[in-house]
Tab-separated table of C-alpha atoms in Angstrom:
chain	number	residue	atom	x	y	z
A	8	UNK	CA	4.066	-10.894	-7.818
A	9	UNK	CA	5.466	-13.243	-10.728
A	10	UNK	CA	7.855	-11.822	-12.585
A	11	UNK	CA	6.825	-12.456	-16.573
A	12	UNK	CA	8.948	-12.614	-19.457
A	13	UNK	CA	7.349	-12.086	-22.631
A	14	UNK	CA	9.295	-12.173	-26.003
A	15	UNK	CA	9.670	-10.726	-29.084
A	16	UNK	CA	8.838	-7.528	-27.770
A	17	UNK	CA	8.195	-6.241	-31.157
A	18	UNK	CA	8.043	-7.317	-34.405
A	19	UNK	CA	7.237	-6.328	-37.968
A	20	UNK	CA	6.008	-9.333	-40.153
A	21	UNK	CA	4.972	-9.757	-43.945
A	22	UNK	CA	1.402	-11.002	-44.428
A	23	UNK	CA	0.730	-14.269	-44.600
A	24	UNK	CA	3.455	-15.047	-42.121
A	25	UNK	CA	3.132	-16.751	-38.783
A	26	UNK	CA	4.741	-15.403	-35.750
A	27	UNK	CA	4.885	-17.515	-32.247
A	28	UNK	CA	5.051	-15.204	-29.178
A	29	UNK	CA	6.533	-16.814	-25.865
A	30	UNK	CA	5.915	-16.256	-22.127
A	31	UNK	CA	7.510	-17.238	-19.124
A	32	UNK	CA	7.121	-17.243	-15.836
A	33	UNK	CA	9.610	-17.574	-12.397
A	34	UNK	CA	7.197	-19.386	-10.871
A	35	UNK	CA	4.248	-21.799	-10.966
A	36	UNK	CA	0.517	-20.056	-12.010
A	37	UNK	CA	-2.645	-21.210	-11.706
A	38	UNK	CA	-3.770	-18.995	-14.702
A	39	UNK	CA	-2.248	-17.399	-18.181
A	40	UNK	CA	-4.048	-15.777	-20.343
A	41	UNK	CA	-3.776	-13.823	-23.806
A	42	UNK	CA	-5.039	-10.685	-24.593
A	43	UNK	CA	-5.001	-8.389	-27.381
A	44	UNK	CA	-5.040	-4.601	-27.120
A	45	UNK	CA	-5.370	-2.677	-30.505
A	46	UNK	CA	-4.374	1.495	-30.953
A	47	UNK	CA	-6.740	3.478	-28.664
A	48	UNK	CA	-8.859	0.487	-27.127
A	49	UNK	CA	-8.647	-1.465	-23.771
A	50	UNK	CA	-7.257	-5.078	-23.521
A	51	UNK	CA	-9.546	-8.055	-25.137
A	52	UNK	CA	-8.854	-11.657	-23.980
A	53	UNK	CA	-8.173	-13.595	-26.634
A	54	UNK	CA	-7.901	-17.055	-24.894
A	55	UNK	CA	-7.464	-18.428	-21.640
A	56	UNK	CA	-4.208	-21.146	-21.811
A	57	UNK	CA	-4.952	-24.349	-20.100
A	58	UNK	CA	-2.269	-26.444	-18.864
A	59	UNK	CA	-2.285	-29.775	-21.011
A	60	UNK	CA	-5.270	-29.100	-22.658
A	61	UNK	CA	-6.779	-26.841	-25.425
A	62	UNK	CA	-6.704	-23.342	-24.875
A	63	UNK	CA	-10.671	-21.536	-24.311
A	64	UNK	CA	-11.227	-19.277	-26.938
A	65	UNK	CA	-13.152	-15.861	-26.375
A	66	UNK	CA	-16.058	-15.330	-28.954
A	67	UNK	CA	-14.362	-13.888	-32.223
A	68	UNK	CA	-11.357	-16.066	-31.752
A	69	UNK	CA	-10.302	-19.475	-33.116
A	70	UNK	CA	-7.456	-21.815	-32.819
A	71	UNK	CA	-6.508	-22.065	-36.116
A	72	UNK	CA	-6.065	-18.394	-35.682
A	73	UNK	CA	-4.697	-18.286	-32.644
A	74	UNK	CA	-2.804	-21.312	-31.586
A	75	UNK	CA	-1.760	-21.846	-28.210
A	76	UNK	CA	0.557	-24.293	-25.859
A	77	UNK	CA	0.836	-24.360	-22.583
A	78	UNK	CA	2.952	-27.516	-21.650
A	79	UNK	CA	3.477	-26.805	-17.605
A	80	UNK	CA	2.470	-24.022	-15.205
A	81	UNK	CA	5.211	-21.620	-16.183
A	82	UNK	CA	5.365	-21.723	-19.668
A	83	UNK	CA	2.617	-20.193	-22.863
A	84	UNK	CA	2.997	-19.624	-26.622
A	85	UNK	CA	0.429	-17.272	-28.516
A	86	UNK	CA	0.964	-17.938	-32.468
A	87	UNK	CA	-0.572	-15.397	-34.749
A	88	UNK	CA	-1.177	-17.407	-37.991
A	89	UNK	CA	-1.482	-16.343	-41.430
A	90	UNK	CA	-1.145	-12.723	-40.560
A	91	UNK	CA	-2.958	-9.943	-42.235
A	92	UNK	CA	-2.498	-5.836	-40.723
A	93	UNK	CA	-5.704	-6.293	-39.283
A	94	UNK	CA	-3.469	-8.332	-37.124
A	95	UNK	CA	-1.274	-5.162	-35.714
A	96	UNK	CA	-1.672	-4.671	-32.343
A	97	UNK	CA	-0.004	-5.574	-29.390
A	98	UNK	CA	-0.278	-8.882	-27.382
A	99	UNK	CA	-0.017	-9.046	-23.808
A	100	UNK	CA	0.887	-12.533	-21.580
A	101	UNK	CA	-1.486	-12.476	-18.206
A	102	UNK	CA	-1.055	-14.317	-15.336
A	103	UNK	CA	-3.418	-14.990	-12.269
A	104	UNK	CA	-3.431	-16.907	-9.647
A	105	UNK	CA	-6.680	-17.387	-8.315
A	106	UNK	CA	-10.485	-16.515	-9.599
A	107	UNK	CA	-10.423	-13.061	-7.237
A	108	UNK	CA	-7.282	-12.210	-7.885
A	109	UNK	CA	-5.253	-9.483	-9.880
A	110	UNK	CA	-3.820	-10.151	-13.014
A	111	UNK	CA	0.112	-9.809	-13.997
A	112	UNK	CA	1.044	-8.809	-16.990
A	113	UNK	CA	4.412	-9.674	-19.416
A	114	UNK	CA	5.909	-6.422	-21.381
A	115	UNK	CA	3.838	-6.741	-24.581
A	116	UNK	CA	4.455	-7.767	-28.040
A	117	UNK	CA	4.326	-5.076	-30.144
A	118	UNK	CA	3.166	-6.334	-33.766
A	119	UNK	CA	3.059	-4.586	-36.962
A	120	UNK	CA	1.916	-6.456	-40.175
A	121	UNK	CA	2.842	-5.375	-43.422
B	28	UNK	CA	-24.945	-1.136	-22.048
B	29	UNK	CA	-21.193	-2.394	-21.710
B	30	UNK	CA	-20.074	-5.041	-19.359
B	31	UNK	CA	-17.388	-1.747	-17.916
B	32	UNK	CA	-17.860	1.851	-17.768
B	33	UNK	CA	-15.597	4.794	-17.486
B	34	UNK	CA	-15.352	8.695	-17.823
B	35	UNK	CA	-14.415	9.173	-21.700
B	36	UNK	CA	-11.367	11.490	-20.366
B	37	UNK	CA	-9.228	12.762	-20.984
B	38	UNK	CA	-8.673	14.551	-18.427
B	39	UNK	CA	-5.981	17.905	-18.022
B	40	UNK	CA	-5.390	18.817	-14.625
B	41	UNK	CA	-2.830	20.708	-12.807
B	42	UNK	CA	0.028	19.745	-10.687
B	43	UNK	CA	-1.010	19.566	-6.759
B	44	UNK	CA	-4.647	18.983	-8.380
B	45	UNK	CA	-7.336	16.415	-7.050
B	46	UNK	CA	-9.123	13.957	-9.903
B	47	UNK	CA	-11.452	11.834	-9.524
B	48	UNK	CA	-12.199	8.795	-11.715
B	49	UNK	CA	-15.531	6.954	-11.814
B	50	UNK	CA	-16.591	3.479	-13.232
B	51	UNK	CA	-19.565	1.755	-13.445
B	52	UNK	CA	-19.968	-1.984	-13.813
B	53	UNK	CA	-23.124	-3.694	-15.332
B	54	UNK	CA	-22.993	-7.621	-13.848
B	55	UNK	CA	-24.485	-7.583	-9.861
B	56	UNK	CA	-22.307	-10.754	-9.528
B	57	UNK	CA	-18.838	-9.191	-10.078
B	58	UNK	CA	-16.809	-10.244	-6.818
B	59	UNK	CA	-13.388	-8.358	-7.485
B	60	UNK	CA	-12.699	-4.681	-8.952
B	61	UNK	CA	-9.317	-3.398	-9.746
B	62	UNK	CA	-7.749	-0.009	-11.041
B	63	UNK	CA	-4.434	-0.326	-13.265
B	64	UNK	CA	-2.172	2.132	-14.357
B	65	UNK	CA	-1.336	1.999	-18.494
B	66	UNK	CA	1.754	4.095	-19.419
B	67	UNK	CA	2.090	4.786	-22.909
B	68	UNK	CA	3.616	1.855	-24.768
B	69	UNK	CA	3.664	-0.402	-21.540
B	70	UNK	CA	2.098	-3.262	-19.814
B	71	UNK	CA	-0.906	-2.007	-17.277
B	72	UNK	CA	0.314	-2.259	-13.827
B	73	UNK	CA	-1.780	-3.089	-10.841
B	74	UNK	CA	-2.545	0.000	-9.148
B	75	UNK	CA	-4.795	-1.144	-6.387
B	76	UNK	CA	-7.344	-3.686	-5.699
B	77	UNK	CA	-11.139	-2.278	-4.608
B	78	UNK	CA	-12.119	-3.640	-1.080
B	79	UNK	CA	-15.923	-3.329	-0.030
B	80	UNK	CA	-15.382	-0.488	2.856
B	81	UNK	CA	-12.973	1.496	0.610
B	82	UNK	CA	-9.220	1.388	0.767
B	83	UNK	CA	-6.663	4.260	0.735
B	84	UNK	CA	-2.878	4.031	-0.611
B	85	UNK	CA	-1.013	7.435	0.159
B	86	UNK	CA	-2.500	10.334	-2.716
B	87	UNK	CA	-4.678	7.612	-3.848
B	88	UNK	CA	-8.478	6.323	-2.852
B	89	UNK	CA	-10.704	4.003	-3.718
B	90	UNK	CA	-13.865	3.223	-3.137
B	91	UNK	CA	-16.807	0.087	-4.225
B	92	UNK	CA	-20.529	0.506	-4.127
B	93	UNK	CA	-22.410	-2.603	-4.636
B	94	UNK	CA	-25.478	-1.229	-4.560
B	95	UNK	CA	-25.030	1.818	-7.019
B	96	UNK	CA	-22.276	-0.806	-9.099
B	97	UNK	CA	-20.263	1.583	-9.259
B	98	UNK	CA	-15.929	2.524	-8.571
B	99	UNK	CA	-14.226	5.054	-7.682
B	100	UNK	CA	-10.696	6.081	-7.849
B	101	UNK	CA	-9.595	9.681	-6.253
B	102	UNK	CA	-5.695	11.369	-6.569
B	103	UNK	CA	-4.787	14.057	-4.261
B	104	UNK	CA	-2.301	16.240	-5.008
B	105	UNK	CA	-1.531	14.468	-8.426
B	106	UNK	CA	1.992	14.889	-9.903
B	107	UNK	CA	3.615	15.004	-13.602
B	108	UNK	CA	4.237	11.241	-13.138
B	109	UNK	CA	0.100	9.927	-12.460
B	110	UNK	CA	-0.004	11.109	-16.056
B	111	UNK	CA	-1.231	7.767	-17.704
B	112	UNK	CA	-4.432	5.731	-18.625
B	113	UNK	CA	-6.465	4.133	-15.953
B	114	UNK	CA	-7.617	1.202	-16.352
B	115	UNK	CA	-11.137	0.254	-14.447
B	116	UNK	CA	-11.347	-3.832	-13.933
B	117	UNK	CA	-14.146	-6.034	-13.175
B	118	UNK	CA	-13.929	-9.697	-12.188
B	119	UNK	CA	-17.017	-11.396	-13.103
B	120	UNK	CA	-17.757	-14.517	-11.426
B	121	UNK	CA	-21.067	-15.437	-13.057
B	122	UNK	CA	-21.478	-19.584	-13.401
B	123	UNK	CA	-18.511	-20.381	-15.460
B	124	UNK	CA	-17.318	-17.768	-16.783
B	125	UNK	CA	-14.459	-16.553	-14.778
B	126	UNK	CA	-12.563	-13.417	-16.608
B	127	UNK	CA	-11.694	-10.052	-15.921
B	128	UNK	CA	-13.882	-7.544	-17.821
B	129	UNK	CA	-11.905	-4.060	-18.575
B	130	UNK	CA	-13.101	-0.397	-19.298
B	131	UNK	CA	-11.555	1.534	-22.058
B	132	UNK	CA	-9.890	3.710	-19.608
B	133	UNK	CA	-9.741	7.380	-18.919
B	134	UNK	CA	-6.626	8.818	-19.837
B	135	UNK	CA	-4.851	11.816	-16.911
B	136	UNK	CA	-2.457	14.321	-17.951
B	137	UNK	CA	-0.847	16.332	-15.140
B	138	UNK	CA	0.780	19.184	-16.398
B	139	UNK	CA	2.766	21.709	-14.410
């Protein structure tokens, strides 16, 4: 499995700020993805990151939200923009590398808006 | 109905017990089912993928019916350390949209 490094692994922000969360790979994926997983609930994709191309967004999210980069196969950003505390949660880096397979996950951002 | 279905939990059992978790799953055209393990305050970790005739690793079990759509996961003799959140995961292959769907989770706590 890929090993995934996913940094800050916490943060506490002041509203209205943006915050850009990185994640790295050791090796080439096919897939990254960005979820969100908020106190109590199960993971919700936010956005799938396409190599050299706009990001998909899931229904409920937006770019100018949510920007994302991905410039090569090993390599994804995830800003939260113009955060509010409804923004709190934690954010997880995914990586897959095929349509049937598992998914990998980074440690988590941790993010609490104040 | 949601897309992924799980016991509500949680679920207090005793060391040496056996638990058994159930999912069901609402898309016929889901290829792929997974269970993960979520510790508290951590990443969810691949526990083990679902094959079609059932698959066994050690204490653990699990087993796919298509025609129910339903999962299974079964721990035998469960220690302090399966205490966690499992995860139930759907891979729905249906036209273009290619995405793993996940249940809520059912959360175990072993105690001794």
């Amino acid at each position: 499995s890929a090993v995934i490094s996913q940094k800050p692994s916490r943060d506490i922000c002041q509203r209205g700020t943006s915050l850009t969360i990185q994640c790295q790979v050791d090796s080439q994926v096919t897939m990254m993805f960005w979820y969100r997983q908020q106190p109590g609930q199960s993971l919700t994709l936010i956005a799938t990151a396409n190599q050299g191309s706009e990001a998909t967004y899931e229904s409920g999210f937006v770019i100018d939200k949510f920007p994302i980069s991905r410039p090569n196969l090993t390599f994804s950003t995830l800003t939260v923009s113009n955060m509010s505390p409804e923004d709190s949660s934690i954010y997880l880096c995914s990586v897959r590398q095929g349509t049937n397979t598992e998914a990998f996950f980074g440690q988590g951002t941790r993010l609490t808006v104040v | 109905r949601k897309e992924v279905e799980q016991d509500p939990g949680p679920f207090n059992v005793p060391e040496g017990a056996t638990v058994a978790f159930n999912c069901t799953y609402s898309n016929s055209a889901s290829q792929s089912f997974f269970w993960y393990r979520q510790d508290c305050r951590k990443e969810p970790k691949l526990l083990m993928s679902v094959y079609s005739s059932g698959n066994e690793d050690g204490r653990f079990t699990a087993q796919l019916n298509r025609a129910s759509q339903y999962i299974s996961l079964l721990i035998r003799d469960s220690k302090l350390s399966d205490s966690a959140t499992y995860l139930c995961v759907v891979n729905t292959n249906a036209g273009n949209n290619r995405k793993l769907i996940w249940g809520l989770g059912t959360s175990l706590a072993v105690n001794p």
